[in-house]
PDB file of C-alpha atoms in Angstrom:
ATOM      1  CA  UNK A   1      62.000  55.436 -37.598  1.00 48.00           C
ATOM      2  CA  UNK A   2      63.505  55.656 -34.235  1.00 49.00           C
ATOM      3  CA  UNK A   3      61.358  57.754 -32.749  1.00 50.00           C
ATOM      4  CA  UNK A   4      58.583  55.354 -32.144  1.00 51.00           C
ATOM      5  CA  UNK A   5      60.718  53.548 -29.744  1.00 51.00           C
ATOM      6  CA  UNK A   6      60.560  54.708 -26.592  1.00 51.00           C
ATOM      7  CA  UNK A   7      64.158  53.471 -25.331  1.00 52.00           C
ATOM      8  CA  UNK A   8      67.409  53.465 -27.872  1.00 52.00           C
ATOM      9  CA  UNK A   9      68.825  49.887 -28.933  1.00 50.00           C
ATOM     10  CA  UNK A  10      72.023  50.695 -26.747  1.00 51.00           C
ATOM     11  CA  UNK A  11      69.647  50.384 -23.784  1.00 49.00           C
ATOM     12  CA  UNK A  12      67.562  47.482 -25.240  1.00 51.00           C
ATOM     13  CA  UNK A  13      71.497  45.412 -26.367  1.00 47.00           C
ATOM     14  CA  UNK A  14      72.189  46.135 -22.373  1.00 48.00           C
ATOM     15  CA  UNK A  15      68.975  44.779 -21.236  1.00 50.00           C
ATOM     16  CA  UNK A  16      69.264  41.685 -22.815  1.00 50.00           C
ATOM     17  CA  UNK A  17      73.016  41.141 -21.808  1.00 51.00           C
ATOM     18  CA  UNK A  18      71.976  40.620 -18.216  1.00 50.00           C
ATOM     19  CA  UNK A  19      72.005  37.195 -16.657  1.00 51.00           C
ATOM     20  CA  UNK A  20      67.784  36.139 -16.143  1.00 52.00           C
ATOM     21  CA  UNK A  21      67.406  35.597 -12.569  1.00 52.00           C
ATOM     22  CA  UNK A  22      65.365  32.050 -12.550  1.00 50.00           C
ATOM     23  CA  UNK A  23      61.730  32.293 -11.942  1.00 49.00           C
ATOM     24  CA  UNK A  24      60.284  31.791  -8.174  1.00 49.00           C
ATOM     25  CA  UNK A  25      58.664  28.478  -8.190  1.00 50.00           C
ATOM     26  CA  UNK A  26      55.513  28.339  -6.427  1.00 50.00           C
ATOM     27  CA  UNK A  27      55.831  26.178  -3.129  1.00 50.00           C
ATOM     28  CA  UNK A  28      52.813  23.692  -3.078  1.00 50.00           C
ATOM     29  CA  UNK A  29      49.840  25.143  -0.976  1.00 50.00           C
ATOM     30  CA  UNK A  30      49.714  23.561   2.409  1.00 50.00           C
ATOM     31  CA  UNK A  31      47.249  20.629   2.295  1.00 54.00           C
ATOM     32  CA  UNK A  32      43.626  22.415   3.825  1.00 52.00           C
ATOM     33  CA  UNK A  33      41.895  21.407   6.565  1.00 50.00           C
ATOM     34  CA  UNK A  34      39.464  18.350   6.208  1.00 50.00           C
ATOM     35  CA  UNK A  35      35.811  20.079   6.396  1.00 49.00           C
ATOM     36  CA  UNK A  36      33.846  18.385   8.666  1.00 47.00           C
ATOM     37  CA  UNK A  37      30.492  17.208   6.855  1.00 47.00           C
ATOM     38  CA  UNK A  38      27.833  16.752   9.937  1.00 47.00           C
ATOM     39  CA  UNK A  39      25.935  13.980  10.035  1.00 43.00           C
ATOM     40  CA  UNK A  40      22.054  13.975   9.268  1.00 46.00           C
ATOM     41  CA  UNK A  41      20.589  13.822  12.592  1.00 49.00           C
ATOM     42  CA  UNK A  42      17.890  11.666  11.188  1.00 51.00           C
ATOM     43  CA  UNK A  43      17.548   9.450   8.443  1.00 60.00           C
ATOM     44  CA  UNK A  44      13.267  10.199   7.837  1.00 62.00           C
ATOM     45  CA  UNK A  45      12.338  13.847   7.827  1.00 68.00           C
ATOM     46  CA  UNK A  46       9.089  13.059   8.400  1.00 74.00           C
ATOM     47  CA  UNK A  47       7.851  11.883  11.976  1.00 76.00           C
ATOM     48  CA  UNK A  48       4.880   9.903  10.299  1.00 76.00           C
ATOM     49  CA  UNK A  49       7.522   7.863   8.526  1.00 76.00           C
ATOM     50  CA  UNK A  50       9.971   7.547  11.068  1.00 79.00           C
ATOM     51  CA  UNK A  51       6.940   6.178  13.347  1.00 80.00           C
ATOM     52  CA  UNK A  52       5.756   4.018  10.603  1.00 77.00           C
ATOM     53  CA  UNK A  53       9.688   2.244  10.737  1.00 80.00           C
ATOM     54  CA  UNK A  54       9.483   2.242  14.469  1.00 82.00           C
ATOM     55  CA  UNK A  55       6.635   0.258  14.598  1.00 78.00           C
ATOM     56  CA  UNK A  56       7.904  -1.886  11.704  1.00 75.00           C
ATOM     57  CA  UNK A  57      10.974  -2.757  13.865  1.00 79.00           C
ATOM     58  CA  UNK A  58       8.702  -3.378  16.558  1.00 78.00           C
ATOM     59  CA  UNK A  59       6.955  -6.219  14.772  1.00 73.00           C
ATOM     60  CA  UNK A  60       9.410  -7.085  12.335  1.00 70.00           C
ATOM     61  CA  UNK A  61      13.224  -6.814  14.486  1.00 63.00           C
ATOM     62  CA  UNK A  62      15.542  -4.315  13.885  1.00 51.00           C
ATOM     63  CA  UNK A  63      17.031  -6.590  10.975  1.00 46.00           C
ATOM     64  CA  UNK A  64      14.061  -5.239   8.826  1.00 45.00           C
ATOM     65  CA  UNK A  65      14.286  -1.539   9.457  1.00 43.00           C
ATOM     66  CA  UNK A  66      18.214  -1.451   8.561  1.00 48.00           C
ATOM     67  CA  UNK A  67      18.986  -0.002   4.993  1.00 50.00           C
ATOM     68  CA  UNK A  68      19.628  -2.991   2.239  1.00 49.00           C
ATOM     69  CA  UNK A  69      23.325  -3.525   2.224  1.00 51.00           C
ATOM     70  CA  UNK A  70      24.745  -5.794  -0.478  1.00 51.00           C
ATOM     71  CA  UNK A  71      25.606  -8.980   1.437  1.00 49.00           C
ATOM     72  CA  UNK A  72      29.969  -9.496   1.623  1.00 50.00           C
ATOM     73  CA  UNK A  73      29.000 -13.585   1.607  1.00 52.00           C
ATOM     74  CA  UNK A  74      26.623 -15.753  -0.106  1.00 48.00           C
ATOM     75  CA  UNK A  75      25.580 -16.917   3.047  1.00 49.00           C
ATOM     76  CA  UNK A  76      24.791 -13.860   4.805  1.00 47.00           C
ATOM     77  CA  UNK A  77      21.781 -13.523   2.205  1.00 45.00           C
ATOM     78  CA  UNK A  78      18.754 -15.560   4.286  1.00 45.00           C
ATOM     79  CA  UNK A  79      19.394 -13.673   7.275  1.00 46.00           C
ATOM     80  CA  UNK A  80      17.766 -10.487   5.119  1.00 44.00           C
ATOM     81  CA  UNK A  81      14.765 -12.435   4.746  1.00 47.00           C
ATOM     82  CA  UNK A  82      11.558 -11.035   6.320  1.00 46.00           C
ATOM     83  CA  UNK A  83       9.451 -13.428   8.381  1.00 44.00           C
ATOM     84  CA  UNK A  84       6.235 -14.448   7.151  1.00 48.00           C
ATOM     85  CA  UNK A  85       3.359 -12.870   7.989  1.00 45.00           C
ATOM     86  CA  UNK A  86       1.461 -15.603   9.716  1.00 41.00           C
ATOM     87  CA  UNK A  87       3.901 -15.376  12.274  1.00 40.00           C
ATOM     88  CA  UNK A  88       4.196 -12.102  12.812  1.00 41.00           C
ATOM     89  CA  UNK A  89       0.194 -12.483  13.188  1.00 40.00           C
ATOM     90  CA  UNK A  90       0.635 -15.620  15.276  1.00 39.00           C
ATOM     91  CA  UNK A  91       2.720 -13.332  18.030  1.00 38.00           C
ATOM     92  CA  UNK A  92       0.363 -10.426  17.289  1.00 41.00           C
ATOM     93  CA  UNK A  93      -2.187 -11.931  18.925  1.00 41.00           C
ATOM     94  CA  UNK A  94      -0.591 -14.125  21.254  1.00 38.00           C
ATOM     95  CA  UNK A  95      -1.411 -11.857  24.151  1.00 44.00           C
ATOM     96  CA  UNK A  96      -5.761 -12.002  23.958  1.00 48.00           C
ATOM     97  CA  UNK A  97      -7.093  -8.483  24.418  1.00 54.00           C
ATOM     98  CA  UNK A  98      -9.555  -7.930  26.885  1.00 76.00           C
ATOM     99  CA  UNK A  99     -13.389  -8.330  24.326  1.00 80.00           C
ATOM    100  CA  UNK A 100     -16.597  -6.123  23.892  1.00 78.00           C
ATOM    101  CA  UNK A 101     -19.929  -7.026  24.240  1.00 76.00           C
ATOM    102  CA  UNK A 102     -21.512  -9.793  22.186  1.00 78.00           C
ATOM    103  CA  UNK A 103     -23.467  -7.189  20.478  1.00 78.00           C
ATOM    104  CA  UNK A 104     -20.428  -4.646  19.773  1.00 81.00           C
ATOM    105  CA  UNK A 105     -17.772  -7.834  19.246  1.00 85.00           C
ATOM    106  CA  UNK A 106     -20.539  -8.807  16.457  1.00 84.00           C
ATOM    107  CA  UNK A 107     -20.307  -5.533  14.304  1.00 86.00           C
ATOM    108  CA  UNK A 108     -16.701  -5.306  14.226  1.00 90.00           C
ATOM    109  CA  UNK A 109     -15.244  -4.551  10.881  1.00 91.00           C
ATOM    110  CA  UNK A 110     -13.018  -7.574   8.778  1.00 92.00           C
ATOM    111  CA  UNK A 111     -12.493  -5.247   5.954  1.00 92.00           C
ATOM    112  CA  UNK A 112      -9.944  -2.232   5.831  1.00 92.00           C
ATOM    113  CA  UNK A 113      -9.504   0.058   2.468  1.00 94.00           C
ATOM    114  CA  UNK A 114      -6.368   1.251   2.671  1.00 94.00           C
ATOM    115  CA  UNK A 115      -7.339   4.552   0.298  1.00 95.00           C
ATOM    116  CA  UNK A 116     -10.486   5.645   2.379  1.00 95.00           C
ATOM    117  CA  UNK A 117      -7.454   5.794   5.256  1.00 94.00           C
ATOM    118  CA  UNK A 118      -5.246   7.591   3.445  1.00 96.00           C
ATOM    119  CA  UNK A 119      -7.636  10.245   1.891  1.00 96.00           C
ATOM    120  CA  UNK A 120      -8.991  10.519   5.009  1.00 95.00           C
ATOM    121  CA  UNK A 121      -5.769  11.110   6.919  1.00 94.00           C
ATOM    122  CA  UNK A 122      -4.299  13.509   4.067  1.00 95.00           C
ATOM    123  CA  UNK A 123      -7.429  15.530   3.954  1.00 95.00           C
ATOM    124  CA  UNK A 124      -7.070  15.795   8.021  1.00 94.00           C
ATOM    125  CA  UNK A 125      -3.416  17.620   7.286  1.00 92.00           C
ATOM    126  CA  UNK A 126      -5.389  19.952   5.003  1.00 94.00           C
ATOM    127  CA  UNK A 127      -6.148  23.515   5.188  1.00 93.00           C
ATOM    128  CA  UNK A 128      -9.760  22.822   5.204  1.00 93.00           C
ATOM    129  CA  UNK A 129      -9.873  19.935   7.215  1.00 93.00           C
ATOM    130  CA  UNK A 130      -8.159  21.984  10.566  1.00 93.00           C
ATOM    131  CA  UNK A 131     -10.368  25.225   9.626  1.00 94.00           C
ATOM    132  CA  UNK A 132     -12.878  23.315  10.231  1.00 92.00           C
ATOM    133  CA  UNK A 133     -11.919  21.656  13.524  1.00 92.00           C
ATOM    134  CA  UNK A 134     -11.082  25.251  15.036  1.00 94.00           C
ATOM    135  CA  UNK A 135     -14.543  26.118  14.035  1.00 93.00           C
ATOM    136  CA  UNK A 136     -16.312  23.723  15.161  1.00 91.00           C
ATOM    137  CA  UNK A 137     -13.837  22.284  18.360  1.00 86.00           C
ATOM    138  CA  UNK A 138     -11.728  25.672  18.940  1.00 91.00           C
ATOM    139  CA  UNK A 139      -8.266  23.628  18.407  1.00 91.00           C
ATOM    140  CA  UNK A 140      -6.657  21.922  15.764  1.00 92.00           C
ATOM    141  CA  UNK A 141      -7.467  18.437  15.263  1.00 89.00           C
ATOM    142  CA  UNK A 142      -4.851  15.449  16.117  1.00 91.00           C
ATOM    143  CA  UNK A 143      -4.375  12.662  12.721  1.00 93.00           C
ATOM    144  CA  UNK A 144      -2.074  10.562  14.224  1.00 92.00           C
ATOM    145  CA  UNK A 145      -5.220   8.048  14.932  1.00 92.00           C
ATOM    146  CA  UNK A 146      -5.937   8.315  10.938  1.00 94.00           C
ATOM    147  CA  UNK A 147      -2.120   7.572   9.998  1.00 94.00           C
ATOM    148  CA  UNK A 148      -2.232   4.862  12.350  1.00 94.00           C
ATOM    149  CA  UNK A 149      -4.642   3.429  10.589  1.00 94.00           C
ATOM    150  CA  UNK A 150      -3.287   3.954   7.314  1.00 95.00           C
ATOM    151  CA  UNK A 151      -0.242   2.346   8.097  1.00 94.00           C
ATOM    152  CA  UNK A 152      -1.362  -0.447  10.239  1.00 95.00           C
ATOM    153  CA  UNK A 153      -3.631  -1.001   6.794  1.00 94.00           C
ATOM    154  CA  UNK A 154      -0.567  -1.075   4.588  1.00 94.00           C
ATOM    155  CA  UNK A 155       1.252  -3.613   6.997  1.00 93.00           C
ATOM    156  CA  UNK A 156      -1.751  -5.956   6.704  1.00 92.00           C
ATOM    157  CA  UNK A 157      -1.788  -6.122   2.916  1.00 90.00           C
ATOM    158  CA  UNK A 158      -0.229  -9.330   2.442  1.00 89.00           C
ATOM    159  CA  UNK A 159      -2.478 -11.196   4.626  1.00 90.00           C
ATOM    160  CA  UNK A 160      -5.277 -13.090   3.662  1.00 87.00           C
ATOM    161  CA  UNK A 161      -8.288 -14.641   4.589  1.00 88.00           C
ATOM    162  CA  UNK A 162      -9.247 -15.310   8.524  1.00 91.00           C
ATOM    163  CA  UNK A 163      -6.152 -13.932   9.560  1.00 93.00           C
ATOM    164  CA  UNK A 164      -6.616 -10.423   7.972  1.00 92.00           C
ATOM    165  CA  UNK A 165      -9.732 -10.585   8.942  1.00 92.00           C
ATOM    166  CA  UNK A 166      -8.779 -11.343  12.990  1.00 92.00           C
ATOM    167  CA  UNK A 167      -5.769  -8.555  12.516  1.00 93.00           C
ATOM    168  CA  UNK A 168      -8.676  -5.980  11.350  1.00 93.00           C
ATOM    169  CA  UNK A 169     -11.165  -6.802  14.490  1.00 92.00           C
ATOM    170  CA  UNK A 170      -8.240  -6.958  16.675  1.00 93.00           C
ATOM    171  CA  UNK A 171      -7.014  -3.483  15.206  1.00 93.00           C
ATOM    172  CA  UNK A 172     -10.836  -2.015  15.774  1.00 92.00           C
ATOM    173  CA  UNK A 173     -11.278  -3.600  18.921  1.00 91.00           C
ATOM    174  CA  UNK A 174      -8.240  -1.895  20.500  1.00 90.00           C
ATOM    175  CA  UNK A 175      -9.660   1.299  19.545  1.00 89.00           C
ATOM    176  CA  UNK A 176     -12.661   0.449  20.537  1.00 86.00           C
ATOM    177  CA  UNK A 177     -11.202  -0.227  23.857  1.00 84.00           C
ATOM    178  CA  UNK A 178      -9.350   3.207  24.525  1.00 83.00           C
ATOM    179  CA  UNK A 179     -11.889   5.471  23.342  1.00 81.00           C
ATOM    180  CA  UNK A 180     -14.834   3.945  25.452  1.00 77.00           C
ATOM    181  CA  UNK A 181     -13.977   1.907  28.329  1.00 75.00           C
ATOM    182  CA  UNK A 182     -10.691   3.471  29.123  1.00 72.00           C
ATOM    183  CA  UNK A 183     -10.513   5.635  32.590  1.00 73.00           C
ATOM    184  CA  UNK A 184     -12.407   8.509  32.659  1.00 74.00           C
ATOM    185  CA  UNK A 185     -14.084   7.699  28.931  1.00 73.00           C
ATOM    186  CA  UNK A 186     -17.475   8.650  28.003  1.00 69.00           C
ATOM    187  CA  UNK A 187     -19.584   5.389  26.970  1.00 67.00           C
ATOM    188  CA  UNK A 188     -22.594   4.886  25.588  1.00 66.00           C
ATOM    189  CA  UNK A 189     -23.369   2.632  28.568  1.00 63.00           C
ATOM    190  CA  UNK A 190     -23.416   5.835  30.552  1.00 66.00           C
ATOM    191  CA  UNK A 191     -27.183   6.436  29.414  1.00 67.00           C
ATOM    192  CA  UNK A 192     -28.399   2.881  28.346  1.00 71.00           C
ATOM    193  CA  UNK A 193     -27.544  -0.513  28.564  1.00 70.00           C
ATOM    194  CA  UNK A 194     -26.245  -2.472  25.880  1.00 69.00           C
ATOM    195  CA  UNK A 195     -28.144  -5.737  24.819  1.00 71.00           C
ATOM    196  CA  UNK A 196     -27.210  -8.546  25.594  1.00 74.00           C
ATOM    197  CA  UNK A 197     -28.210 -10.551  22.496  1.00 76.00           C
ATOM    198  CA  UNK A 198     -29.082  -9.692  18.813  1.00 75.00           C
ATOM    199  CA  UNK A 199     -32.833  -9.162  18.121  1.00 76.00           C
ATOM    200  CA  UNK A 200     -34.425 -12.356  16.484  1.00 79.00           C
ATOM    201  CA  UNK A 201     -34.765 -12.388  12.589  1.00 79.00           C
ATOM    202  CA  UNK A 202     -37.967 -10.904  11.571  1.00 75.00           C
ATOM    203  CA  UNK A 203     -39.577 -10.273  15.123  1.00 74.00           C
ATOM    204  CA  UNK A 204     -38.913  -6.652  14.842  1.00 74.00           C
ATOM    205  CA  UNK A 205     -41.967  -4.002  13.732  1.00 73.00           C
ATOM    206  CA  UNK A 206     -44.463  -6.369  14.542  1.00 73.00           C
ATOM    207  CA  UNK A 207     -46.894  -3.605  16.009  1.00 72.00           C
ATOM    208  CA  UNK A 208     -50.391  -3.029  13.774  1.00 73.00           C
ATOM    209  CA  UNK A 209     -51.242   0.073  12.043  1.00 72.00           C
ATOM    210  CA  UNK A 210     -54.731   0.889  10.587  1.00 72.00           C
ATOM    211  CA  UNK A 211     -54.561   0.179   6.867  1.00 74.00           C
ATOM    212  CA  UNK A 212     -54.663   3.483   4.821  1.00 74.00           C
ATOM    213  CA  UNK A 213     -57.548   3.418   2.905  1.00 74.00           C
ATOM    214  CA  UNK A 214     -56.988   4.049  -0.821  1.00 82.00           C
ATOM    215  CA  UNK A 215     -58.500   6.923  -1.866  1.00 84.00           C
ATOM    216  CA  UNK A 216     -57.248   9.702  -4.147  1.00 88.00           C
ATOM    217  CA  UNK A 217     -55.226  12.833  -3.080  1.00 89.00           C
ATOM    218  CA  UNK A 218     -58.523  15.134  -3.455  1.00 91.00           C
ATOM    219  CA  UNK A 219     -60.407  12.557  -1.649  1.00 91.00           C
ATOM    220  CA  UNK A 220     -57.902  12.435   1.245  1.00 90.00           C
ATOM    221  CA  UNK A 221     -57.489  16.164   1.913  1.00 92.00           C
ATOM    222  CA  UNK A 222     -61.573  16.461   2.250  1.00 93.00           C
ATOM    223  CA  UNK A 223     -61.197  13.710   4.937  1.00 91.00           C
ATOM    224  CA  UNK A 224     -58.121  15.467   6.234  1.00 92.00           C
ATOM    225  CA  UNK A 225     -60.133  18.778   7.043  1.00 95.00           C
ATOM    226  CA  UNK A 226     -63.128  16.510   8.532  1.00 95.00           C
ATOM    227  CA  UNK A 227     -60.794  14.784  10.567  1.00 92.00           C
ATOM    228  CA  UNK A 228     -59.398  18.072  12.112  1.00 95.00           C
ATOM    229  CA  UNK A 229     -63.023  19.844  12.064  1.00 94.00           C
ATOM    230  CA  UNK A 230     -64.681  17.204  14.428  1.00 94.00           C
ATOM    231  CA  UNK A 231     -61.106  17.303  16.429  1.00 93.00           C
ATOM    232  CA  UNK A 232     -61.304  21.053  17.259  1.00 94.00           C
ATOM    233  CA  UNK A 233     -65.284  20.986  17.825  1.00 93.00           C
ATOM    234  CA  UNK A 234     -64.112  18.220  20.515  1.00 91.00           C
ATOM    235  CA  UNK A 235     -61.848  20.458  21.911  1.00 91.00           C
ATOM    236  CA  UNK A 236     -64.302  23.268  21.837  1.00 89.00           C
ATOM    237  CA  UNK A 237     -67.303  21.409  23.846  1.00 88.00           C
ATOM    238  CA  UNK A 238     -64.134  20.070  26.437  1.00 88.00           C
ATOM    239  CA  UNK A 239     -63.492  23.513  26.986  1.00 85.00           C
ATOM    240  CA  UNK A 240     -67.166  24.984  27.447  1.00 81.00           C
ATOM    241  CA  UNK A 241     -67.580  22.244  29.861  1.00 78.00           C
ATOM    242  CA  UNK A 242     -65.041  22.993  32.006  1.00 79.00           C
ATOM    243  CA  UNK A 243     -65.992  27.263  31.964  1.00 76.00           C
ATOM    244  CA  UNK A 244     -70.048  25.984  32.890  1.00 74.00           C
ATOM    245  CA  UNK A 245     -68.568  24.243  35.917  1.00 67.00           C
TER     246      UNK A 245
END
């Protein structure tokens, strides 16, 4: 059966006599460099959001807008705290705007749904919404006026009662303010003047009418035709009249 081997067992008995040379060991890869992770240049994405926190810090301090950190000492904890919002109302409106008319003062809104502003800002980011606007204004249409609103709405959710209701009209008022007695603004006053006053209760429609008489639908057609037959014979003689002469 030696043929199957390829080598004699003289040559495999010498093989095996020879001193093993020890195996390499592998030297420890050198340590690779650190990869350097880059930074997120912002923390919001979107610019709605990240002008939502701006004007959070604005109103609220730059405490607020910080991300929640788990305080190192129990006594760190109240400085987290967010102020109240009658506060934040009370130095809202510290500074008194400059006010409408009686009349337009009068019919400002107290109430704000906060849906109706968002549905109505989303839908302005729509497809249709802007297809429309280049139809019917040749450029796309600005929403940062409806997000301002929506947000503006969500920051006034925890008030209540007159001084939601003077954060609304104060809200309403300033837009009031920049869209029609800014600079160069078209107003209404521009063709009439505004009242001074509100129109007394129930003085309005006080002019008489002839009473309709009350007569059927048959009955008020016949008169209908004699009304306009006697009209155009008017007309006629007015106009022979005038050919005699």
């Amino acid at each position: 059966m030696g043929w199957l081997w390829a080598s004699s067992p003289t040559a495999r008995a010498l093989d095996s006599d020879k001193p093993t040379s020890p195996a390499p060991t592998s030297s420890p890869a050198p340590d690779s460099p650190p990869v350097a992770t880059r930074a997120p240049e912002s923390d919001y994405s979107d610019p709605e959001i990240a002008k939502f926190i701006a004007q959070v810090q604005a109103e609220f301090g730059s405490a607020s807008s910080s991300k929640p950190t788990e305080p190192s000492r129990p006594a760190a904890a109240p400085a987290l705290e967010p102020p109240k919002p009658a506060a934040t109302v009370t130095s809202h409106t510290a500074t008194p705007l400059q006010t409408l008319d009686p009349i337009s003062e009068s019919t400002l809104p107290t109430t704000m749904s906060c849906r109706q502003a968002f549905d109505a800002a989303f839908y302005c980011q729509s497809v249709g919404s802007q297809f429309h606007a280049i139809y019917r204004q040749g450029e796309v249409r600005g929403c940062s006026e409806l997000w301002d609103d929506f947000w503006f709405c969500m920051r006034t959710r925890g008030y209540s009662g007159k001084i939601k209701e003077e954060a609304i009209k104060d809200h309403y008022r300033r837009k009031e303010l920049s869209k029609y007695y800014g600079p160069g603004k078209p107003s209404s006053t521009d063709v009439w003047e505004s009242r001074e006053e509100k129109v007394p209760w129930d003085s309005e429609f006080r002019q008489s009418y002839p009473r309709q008489p009350d007569v059927s639908d048959e009955e008020w057609r016949i008169m209908e035709i004699e009304r306009r037959r006697r009209a155009q014979e008017e007309l006629d003689r007015e106009a022979g009249g005038r050919l005699r002469e």
